[in-house]
Each structure stands twice: as C-alpha cells, then as structure tokens.
Short mmCIF file of C-alpha atoms in Angstrom, two decimals:
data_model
loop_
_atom_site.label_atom_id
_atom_site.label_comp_id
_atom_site.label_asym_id
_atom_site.label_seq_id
_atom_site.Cartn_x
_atom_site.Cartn_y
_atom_site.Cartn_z
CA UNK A 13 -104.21 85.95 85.70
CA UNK A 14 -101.40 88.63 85.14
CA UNK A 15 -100.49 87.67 81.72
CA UNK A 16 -104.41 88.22 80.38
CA UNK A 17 -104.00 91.87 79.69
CA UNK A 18 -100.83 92.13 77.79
CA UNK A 19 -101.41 89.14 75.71
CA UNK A 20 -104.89 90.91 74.73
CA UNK A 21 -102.75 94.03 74.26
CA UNK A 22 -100.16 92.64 72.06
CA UNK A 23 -102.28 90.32 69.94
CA UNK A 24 -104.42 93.71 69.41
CA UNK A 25 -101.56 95.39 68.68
CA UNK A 26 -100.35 92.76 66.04
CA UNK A 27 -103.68 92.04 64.62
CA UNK A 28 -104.65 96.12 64.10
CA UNK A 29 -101.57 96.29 61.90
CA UNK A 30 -103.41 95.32 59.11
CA UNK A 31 -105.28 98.36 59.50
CA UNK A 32 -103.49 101.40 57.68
CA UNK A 33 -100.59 98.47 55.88
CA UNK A 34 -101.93 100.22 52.27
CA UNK A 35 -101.52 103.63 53.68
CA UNK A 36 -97.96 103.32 54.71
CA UNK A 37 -96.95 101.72 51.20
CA UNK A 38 -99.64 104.10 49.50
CA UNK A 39 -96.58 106.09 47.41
CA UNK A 40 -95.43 102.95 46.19
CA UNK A 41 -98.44 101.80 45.24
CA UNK A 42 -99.77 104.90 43.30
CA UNK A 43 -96.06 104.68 41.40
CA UNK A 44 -95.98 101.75 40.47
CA UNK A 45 -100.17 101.16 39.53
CA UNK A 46 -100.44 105.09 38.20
CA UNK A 47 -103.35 105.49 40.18
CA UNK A 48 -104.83 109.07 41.00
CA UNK A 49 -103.67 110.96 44.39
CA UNK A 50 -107.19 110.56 45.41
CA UNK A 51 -106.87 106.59 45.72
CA UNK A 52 -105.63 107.39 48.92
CA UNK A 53 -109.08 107.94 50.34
CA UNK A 54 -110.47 105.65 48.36
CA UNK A 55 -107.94 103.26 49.90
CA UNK A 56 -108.25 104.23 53.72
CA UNK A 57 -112.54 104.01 53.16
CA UNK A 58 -112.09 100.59 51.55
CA UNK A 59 -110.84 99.33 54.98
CA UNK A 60 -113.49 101.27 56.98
CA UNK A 61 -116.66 99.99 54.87
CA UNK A 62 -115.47 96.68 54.93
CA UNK A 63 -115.12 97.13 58.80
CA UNK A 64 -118.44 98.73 59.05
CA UNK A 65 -119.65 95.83 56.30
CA UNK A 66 -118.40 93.31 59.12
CA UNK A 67 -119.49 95.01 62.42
CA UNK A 68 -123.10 94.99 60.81
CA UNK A 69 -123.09 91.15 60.14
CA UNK A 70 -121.97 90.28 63.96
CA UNK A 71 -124.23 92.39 65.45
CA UNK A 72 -127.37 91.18 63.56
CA UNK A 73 -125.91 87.79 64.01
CA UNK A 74 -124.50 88.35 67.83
CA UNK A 75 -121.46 86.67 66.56
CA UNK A 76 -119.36 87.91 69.81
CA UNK A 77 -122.36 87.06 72.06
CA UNK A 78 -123.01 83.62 70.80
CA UNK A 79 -119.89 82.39 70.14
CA UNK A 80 -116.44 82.34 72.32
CA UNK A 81 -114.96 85.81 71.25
CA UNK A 82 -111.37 84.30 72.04
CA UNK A 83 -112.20 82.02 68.82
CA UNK A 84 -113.70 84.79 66.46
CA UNK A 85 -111.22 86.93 66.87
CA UNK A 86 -108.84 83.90 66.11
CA UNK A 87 -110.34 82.73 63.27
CA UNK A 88 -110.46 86.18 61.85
CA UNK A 89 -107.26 87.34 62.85
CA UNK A 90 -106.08 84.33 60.01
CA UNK A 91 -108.61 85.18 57.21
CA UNK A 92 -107.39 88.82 57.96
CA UNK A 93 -104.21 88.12 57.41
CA UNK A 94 -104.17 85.90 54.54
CA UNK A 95 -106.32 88.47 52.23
CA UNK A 96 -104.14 91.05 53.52
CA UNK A 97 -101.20 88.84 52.08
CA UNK A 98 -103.32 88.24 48.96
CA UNK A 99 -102.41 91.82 47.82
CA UNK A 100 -98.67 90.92 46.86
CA UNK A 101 -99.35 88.89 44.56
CA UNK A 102 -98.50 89.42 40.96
CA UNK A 103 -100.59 91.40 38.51
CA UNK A 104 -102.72 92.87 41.72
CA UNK A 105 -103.90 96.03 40.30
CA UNK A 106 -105.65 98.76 41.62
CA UNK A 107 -109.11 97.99 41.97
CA UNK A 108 -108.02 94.13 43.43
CA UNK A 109 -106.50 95.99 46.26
CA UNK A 110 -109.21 98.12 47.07
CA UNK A 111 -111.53 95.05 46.96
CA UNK A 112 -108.64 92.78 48.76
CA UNK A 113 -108.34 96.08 51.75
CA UNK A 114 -112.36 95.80 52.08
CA UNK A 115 -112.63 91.83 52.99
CA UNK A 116 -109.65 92.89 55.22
CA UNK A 117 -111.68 95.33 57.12
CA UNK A 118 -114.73 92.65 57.19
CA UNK A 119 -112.95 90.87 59.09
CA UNK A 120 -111.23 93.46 60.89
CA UNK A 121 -114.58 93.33 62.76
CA UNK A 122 -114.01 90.32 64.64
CA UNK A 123 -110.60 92.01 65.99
CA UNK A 124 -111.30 95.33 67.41
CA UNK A 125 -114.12 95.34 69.16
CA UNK A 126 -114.03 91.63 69.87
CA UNK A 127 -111.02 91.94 71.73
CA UNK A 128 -112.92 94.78 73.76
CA UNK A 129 -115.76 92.12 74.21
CA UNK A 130 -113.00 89.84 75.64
CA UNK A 131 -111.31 92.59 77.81
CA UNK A 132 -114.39 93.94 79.37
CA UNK A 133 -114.98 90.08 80.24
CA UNK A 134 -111.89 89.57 82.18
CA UNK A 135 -112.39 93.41 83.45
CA UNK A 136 -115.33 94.87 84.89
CA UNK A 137 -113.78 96.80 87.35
CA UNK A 138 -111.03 99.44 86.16
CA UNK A 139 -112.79 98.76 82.69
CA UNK A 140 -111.18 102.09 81.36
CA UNK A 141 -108.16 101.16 82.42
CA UNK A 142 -107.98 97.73 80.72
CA UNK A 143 -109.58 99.71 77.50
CA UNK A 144 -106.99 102.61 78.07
CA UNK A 145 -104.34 99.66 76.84
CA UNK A 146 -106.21 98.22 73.95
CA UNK A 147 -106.58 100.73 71.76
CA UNK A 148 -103.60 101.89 72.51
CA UNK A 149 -102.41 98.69 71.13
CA UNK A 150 -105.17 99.70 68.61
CA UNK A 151 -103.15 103.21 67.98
CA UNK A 152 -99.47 101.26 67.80
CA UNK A 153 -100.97 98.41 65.26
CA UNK A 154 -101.86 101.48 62.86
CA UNK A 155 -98.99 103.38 62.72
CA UNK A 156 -96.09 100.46 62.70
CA UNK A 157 -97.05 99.79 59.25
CA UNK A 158 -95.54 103.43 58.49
CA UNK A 159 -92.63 102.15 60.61
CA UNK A 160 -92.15 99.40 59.10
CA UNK A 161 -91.78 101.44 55.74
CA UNK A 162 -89.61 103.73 57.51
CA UNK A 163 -87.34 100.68 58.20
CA UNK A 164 -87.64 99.27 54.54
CA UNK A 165 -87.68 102.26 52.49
CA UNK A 166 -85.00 100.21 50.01
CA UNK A 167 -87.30 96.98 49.54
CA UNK A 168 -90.55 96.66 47.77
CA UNK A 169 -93.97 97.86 49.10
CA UNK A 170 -94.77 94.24 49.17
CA UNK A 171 -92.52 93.69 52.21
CA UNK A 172 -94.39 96.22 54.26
CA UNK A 173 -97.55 94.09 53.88
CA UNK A 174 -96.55 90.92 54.42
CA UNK A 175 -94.70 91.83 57.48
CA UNK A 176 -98.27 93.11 58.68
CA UNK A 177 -99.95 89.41 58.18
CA UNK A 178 -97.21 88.07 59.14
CA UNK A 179 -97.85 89.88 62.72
CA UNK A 180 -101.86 89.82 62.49
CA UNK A 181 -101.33 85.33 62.32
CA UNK A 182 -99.02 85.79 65.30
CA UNK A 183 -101.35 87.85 67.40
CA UNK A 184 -104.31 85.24 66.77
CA UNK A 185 -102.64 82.31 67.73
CA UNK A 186 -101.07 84.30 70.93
CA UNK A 187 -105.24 85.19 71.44
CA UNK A 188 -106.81 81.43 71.37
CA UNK A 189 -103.58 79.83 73.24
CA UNK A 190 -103.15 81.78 75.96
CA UNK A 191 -106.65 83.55 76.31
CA UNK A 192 -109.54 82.09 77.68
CA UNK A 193 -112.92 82.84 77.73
CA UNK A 194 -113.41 85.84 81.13
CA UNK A 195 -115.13 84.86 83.87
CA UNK A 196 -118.09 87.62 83.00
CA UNK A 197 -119.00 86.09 79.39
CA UNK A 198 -122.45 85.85 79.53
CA UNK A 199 -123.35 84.07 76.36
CA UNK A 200 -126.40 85.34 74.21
CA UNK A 201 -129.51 83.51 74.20
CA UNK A 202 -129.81 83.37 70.55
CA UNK A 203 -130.47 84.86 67.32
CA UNK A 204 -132.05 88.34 67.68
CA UNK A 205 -131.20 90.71 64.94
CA UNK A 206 -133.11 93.51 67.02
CA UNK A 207 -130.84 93.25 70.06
CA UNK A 208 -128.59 95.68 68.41
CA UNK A 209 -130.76 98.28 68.51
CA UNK A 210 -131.75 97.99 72.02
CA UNK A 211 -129.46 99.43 73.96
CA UNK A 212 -130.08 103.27 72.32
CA UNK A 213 -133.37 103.22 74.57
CA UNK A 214 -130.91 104.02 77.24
CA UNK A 215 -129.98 107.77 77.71
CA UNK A 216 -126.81 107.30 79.52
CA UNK A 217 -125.90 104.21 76.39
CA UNK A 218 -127.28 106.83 74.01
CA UNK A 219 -124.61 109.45 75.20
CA UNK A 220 -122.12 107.80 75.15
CA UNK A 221 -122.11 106.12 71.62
CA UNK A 222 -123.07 109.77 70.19
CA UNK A 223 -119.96 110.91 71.95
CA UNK A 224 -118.48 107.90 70.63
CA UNK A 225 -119.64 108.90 67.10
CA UNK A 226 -118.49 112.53 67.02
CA UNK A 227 -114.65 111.19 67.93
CA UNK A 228 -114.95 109.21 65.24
CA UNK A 229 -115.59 111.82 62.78
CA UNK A 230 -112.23 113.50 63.71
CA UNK A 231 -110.15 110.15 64.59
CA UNK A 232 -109.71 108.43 61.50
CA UNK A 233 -109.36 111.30 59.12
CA UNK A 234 -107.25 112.97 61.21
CA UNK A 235 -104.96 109.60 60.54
CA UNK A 236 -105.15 109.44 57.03
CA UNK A 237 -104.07 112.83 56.77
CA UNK A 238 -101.03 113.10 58.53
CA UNK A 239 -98.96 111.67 56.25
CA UNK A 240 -100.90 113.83 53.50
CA UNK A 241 -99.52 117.15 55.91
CA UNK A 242 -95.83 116.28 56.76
CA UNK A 243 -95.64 115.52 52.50
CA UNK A 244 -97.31 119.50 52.27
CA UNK A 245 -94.91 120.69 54.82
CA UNK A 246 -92.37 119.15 52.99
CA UNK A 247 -93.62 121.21 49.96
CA UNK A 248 -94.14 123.84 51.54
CA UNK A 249 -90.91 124.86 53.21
CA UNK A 250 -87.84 123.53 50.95
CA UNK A 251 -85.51 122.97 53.54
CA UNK A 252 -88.02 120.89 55.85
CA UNK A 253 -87.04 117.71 54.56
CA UNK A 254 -89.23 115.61 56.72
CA UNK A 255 -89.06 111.68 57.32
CA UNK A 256 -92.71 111.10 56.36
CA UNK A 257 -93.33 107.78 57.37
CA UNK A 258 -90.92 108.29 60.63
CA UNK A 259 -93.28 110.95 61.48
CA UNK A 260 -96.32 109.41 60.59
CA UNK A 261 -95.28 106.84 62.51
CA UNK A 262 -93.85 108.67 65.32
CA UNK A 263 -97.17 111.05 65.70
CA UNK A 264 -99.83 108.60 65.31
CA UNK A 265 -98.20 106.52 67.69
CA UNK A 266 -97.93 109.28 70.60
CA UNK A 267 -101.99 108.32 71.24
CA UNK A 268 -101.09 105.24 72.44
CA UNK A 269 -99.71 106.38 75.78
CA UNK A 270 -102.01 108.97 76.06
CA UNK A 271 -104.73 106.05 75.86
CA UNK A 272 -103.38 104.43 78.77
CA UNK A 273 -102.82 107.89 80.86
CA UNK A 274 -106.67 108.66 80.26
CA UNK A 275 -107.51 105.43 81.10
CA UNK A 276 -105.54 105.80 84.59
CA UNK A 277 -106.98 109.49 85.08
CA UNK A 278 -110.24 108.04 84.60
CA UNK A 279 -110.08 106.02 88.03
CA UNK A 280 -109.98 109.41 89.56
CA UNK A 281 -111.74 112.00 88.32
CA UNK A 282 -114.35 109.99 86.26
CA UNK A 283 -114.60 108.27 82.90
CA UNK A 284 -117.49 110.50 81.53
CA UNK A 285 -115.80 113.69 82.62
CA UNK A 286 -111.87 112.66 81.13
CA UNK A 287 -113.71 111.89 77.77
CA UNK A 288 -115.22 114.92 77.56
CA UNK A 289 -112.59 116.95 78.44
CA UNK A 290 -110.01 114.91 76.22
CA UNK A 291 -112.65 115.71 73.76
CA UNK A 292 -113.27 119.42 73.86
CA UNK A 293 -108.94 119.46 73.84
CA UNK A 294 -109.41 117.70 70.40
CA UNK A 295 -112.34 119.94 69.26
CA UNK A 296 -110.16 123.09 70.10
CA UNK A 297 -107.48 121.62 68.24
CA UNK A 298 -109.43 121.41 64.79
CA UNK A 299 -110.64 124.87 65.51
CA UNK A 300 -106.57 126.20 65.90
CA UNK A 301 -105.03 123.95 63.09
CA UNK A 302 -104.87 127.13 60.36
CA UNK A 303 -102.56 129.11 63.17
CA UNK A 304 -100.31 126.44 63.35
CA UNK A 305 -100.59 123.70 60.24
CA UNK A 306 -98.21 125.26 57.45
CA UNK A 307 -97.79 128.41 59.17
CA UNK A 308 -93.88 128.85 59.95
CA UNK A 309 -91.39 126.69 60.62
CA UNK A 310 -91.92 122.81 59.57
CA UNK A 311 -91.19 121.59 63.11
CA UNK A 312 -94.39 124.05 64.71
CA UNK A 313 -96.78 122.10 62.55
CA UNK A 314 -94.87 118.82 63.79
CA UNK A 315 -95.43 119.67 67.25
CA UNK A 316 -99.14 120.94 66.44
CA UNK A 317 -99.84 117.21 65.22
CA UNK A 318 -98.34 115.31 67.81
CA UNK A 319 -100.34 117.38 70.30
CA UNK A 320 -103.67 117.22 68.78
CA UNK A 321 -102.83 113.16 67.99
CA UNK A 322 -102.51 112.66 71.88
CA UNK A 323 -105.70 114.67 72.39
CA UNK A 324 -107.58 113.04 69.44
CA UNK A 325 -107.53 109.64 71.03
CA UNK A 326 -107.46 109.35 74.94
CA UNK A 327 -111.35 109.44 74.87
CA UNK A 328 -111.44 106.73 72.86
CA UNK A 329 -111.32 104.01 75.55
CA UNK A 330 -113.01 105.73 77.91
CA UNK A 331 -116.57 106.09 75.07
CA UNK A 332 -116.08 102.10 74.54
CA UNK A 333 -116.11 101.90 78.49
CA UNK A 334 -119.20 103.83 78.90
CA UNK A 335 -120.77 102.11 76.34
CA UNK A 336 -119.64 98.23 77.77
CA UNK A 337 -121.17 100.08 81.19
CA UNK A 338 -124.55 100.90 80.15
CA UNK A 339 -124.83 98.15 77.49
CA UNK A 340 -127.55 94.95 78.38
CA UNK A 341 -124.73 92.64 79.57
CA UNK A 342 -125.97 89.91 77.40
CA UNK A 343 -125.41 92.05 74.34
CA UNK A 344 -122.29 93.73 75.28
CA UNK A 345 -120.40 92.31 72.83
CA UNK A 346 -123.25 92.89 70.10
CA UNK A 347 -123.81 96.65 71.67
CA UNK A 348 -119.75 97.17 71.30
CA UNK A 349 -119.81 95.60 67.36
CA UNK A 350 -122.57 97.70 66.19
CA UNK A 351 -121.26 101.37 67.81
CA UNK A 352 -118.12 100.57 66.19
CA UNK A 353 -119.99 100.18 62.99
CA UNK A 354 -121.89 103.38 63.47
CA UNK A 355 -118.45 105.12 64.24
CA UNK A 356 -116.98 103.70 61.01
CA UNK A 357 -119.95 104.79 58.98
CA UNK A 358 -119.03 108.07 59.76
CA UNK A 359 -115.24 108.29 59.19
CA UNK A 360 -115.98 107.70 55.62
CA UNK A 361 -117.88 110.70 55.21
CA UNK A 362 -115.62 112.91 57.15
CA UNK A 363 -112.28 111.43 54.71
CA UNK A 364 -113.99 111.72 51.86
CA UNK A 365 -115.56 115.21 52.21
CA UNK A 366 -112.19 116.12 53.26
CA UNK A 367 -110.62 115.06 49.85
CA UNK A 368 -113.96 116.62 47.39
CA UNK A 369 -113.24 119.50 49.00
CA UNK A 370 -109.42 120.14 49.92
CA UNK A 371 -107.77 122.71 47.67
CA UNK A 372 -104.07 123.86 46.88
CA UNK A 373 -105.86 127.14 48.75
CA UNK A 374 -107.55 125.89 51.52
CA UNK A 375 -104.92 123.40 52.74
CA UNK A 376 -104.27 125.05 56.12
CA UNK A 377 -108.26 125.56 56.52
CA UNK A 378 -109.81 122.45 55.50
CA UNK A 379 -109.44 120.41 58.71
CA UNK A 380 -111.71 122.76 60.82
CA UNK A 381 -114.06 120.62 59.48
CA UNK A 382 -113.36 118.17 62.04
CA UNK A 383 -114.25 120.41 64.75
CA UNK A 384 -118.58 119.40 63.57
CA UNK A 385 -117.50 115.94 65.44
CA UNK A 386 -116.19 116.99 68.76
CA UNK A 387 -119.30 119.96 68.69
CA UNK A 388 -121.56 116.99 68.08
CA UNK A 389 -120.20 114.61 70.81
CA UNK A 390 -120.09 117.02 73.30
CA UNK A 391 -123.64 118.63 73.12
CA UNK A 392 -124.71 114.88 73.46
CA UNK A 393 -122.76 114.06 76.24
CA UNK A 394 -123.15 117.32 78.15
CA UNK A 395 -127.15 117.37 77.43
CA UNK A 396 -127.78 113.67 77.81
CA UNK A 397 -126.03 112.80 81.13
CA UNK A 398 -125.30 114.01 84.62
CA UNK A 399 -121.89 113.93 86.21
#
C-alpha cells in the first residue's frame, strides 16, 4: 500500500525526536542546574549507552524477530516518551536527567532499528531506497529538537522536551494503526541468544557492519559538536553572530535529503559502491576541517559543515541495507538491533575522546580524529568485498 512508507517515515521522524531533545535545551539546562560544560557529552553518551544498553537486550532476546515489530516499536515509542517527559518535572537535577536520557535511549532501541526491521519487511526490493527515507526521518527527528528551541527561545527548556514526547506518542500510535506487519516478516523460531552473533561468519555481512561501524565513529560526534562549533565561531569572530540552534538545526538537517538522494543513486550505480564513496567524501572531510573550521569568515565554516553533514550521512542507509541483505532472514531484525548496538558502542568513545582531549588550542584540529572511522570502514569494505 502507498501510504506504508511515509507513515514509517513520519512516525520515525516523530519518534527519533527524542533523540538529541537534551542537546537542543543543553544551555538551559547547564544555567539553570550549574553543571560543568562537559555535561554535554556526558549528556549526548547517556542517550547512546542506554541505546546500546537496549539494542543488546533485543538482540539476545530477538525481541524484533519474535514479536510483531509494528507493536515494539509502539509500545516503546510510549515508554520513550513518557521518561522523556519525566525530565520536566520539578526538582529534576542533573544526575536524574542523565539517568532519565539513558532509559530514553533503552528504549530508543525498539524505534530505530525496529522501524528498519519493519521497512525492510514491506521492502525487499529498492531496500536502499525505502532506508534512504528512514533515517532521513532519523536525521530530521534529531535536529527539530534544536528547531524547536529555535522557535521557543522565550519559554522554558521544559517546553522543548515535552513537545518532543509529545511527537514520539503521536508517531507510535500513527505506527500500530496504520502499519501492519510486511508481507516478508519471517518470525524467529525462538530464543537463541547466539543468533546475534551469527551473521559476522559472513564476509560480505562482516563488511558491511565494519563499514557500518567506522560511520558511526564520525556520525554522532560529528552531531554533538555542531552546535559546540557555530557557539566557537561565534567566539571567535565578534561580528558572526550566529543563530545556533537555527543552524544546528538547519545543518544537521541537510543529511536528510542527502539520505534519500543516496538511496535513489544507489538503484544505479550500486549500494556498496555509493556507501563507499559517500564515505571516503566524509573521511576527506575530517581530514580538511582545520582549512576551513574557524579559519576566516564565520559563514566558510557554515558552509564547511553543511557540506560534510550531507556527506557524513548518505551511507548510512545504504550500510543498514547491506547488512538487512546479507543478514539470515530469520534474524534480520536481531542482525539490524545488534549492529546498531555495536555502532553506538563506538560513538561514545569517539564523543568522549573528543571532549578529554579538545583544547582552547587545538579547536580547529581536534576533529581529524574522525577521519580513524571512515579509514577503518573503508579498508573493510574495500578488502572484504568485490564490486
């Protein structure tokens, strides 16, 4: 049916909100809590373990293989939302968020790659297509919470959140009412805690979660950092005066049509060979940033991001589609959990090495240290697979 795709796309898209909701408000939050600038990373890796915390529990368990993934992602689109909510309440101080943004990236895990699961259900042909739009969606849902602060700037942090659950209930119910079950749900034939692992026996599978885990490195860091340049630039060059969270907003969101327009280039030159060359764009990018981050006027290191945010995410649909490809169909949606979880894993190290190590000096240098992601992904896929 015609409507399948965008409703998966738009309850994504609400749902994935919830994702970066403390990063948009995080000024407001270290004002008004007196909280160090470091809780920033501390904030953004609270998310990610609790996703990776999640992802590991429904793959041993084959959660999305078991069970209808229209329902999980419905029922944890709600918890989602309600602990998300939980954070405005009074007296919530700093260390009750951070534990508040982890069960909201637990259950985070039933979301993003479950709605994959259910995509690649209703999808098997044009796959990278049909991924191309969901994480776009994905892309979207994590920058409008710095639109929404954009749009509230005069009303409390609190707003900002709750508009976020608010969305993340509405995309659930839009899921489990108009969704059903694809036609290529194989269900899993029970409890196997190995399964997970099973798949990495498979060079091509193998290649493409490595690839996979290399992007990540440079994805998520990459996001929580943007805001953390434009506020540099700002300091930088007196007269910049840039909209932060307009920006933030505005650059994180340009992946989300570059997702689609890899996943439509895909269907002619190849999936494998758009990923990798998305990817070696991305790696080059890291490698450049000290010629243009910081480096003259505040509007080249604006165009600088919003170029290396469309490269840094149109292979992301196309590793999840090689991955639901070469995965054992009856543990696709186990295979898709537990490479997110992997991916995760790593963005925490990346965003926290970033912050031990980032200097008043080194500012314009420090993000090279993406570039060991993209190197990583790239020997894998180039070594590991042919054409």
């Amino acid at each position: 049916m015609k409507r399948i795709l965008p409703v998966i796309v738009l309850s994504q898209f609400f749902c994935t909100s919830l994702w970066f909701a403390g990063n948009a408000v995080m000024g407001d939050i270290a004002r008004q809590l007196q909280v160090e600038p470091s809780y920033l990373a501390y904030l953004t890796s609270a998310v990610q373990l609790g996703f990776i915390t999640g992802t590991l529990v429904f793959a041993i368990l084959g959660i999305a293989d078991r069970f209808s993934p229209v329902r999980v992602f419905f029922i944890c689109a709600l918890i989602a939302a309600v602990i998300n909510a939980f954070a405005c309440l009074p007296g919530t101080n700093a260390t009750a968020i951070l534990v508040l943004r982890y069960i909201t990236g637990f259950f985070l895990a039933g979301v993003y790659p479950v709605g994959m699961k259910i995509a690649s259900d209703h999808y098997p042909q044009g796959l990278g297509k049909a991924l191309g739009f969901l994480v776009g969606a994905l892309v979207l849902g994590t920058s409008f919470p710095h639109l929404l602060k954009s749009m509230m700037s005069a009303l409390p942090w609190r707003y900002v959140v709750l508009s976020t659950s608010v969305l993340a209930a509405f995309g659930g119910w839009a899921m489990v009412l108009l969704v059903p079950d694809g036609p290529e749900r194989k269900p899993g034939a029970g409890l196997n805690p190995a399964v997970f692992l099973k798949g990495f026996g498979n060079r091509r599978f193998s290649a493409a979660a490595f690839g996979y885990f290399g992007h990540m490195w440079e994805l998520y860091a990459f996001w929580a950092f943007v805001p953390v340049m434009l506020i540099a630039c700002n300091g930088r060059f007196a007269t910049a005066n840039l909209n932060v969270p307009l920006l933030s907003f505005f650059i994180i969101g340009l992946g989300a049509p570059s997702c689609a327009v890899s996943g439509i280039i895909s269907k002619y030159i190849g999936v494998k060979k758009t990923a990798t060359i998305a990817l070696a764009i991305s790696c080059a990018c890291c490698l450049v940033s000290p010629l243009f981050l910081f480096a003259g006027p505040a509007w080249v290191t604006v165009v600088f991001l919003s170029v290396w945010s469309i490269a840094i995410i149109a292979d992301s649909p196309l590793f999840s589609t090689l991955v639901a490809q070469n995965a054992d169909q009856q543990s696709k949606g186990t295979a898709l959990t537990i490479v997110n979880c992997i991916g995760f894993a790593v963005t925490i190290v990346s965003i926290q090495l970033i912050t031990a190590l980032q200097t008043a000096q080194n500012t314009r240098y420090i993000y090279m240290i993406l570039a060991i992601g993209p190197v990583f992904g790239l020997v894998n896929l180039l070594r590991r697979t042919d054409g």
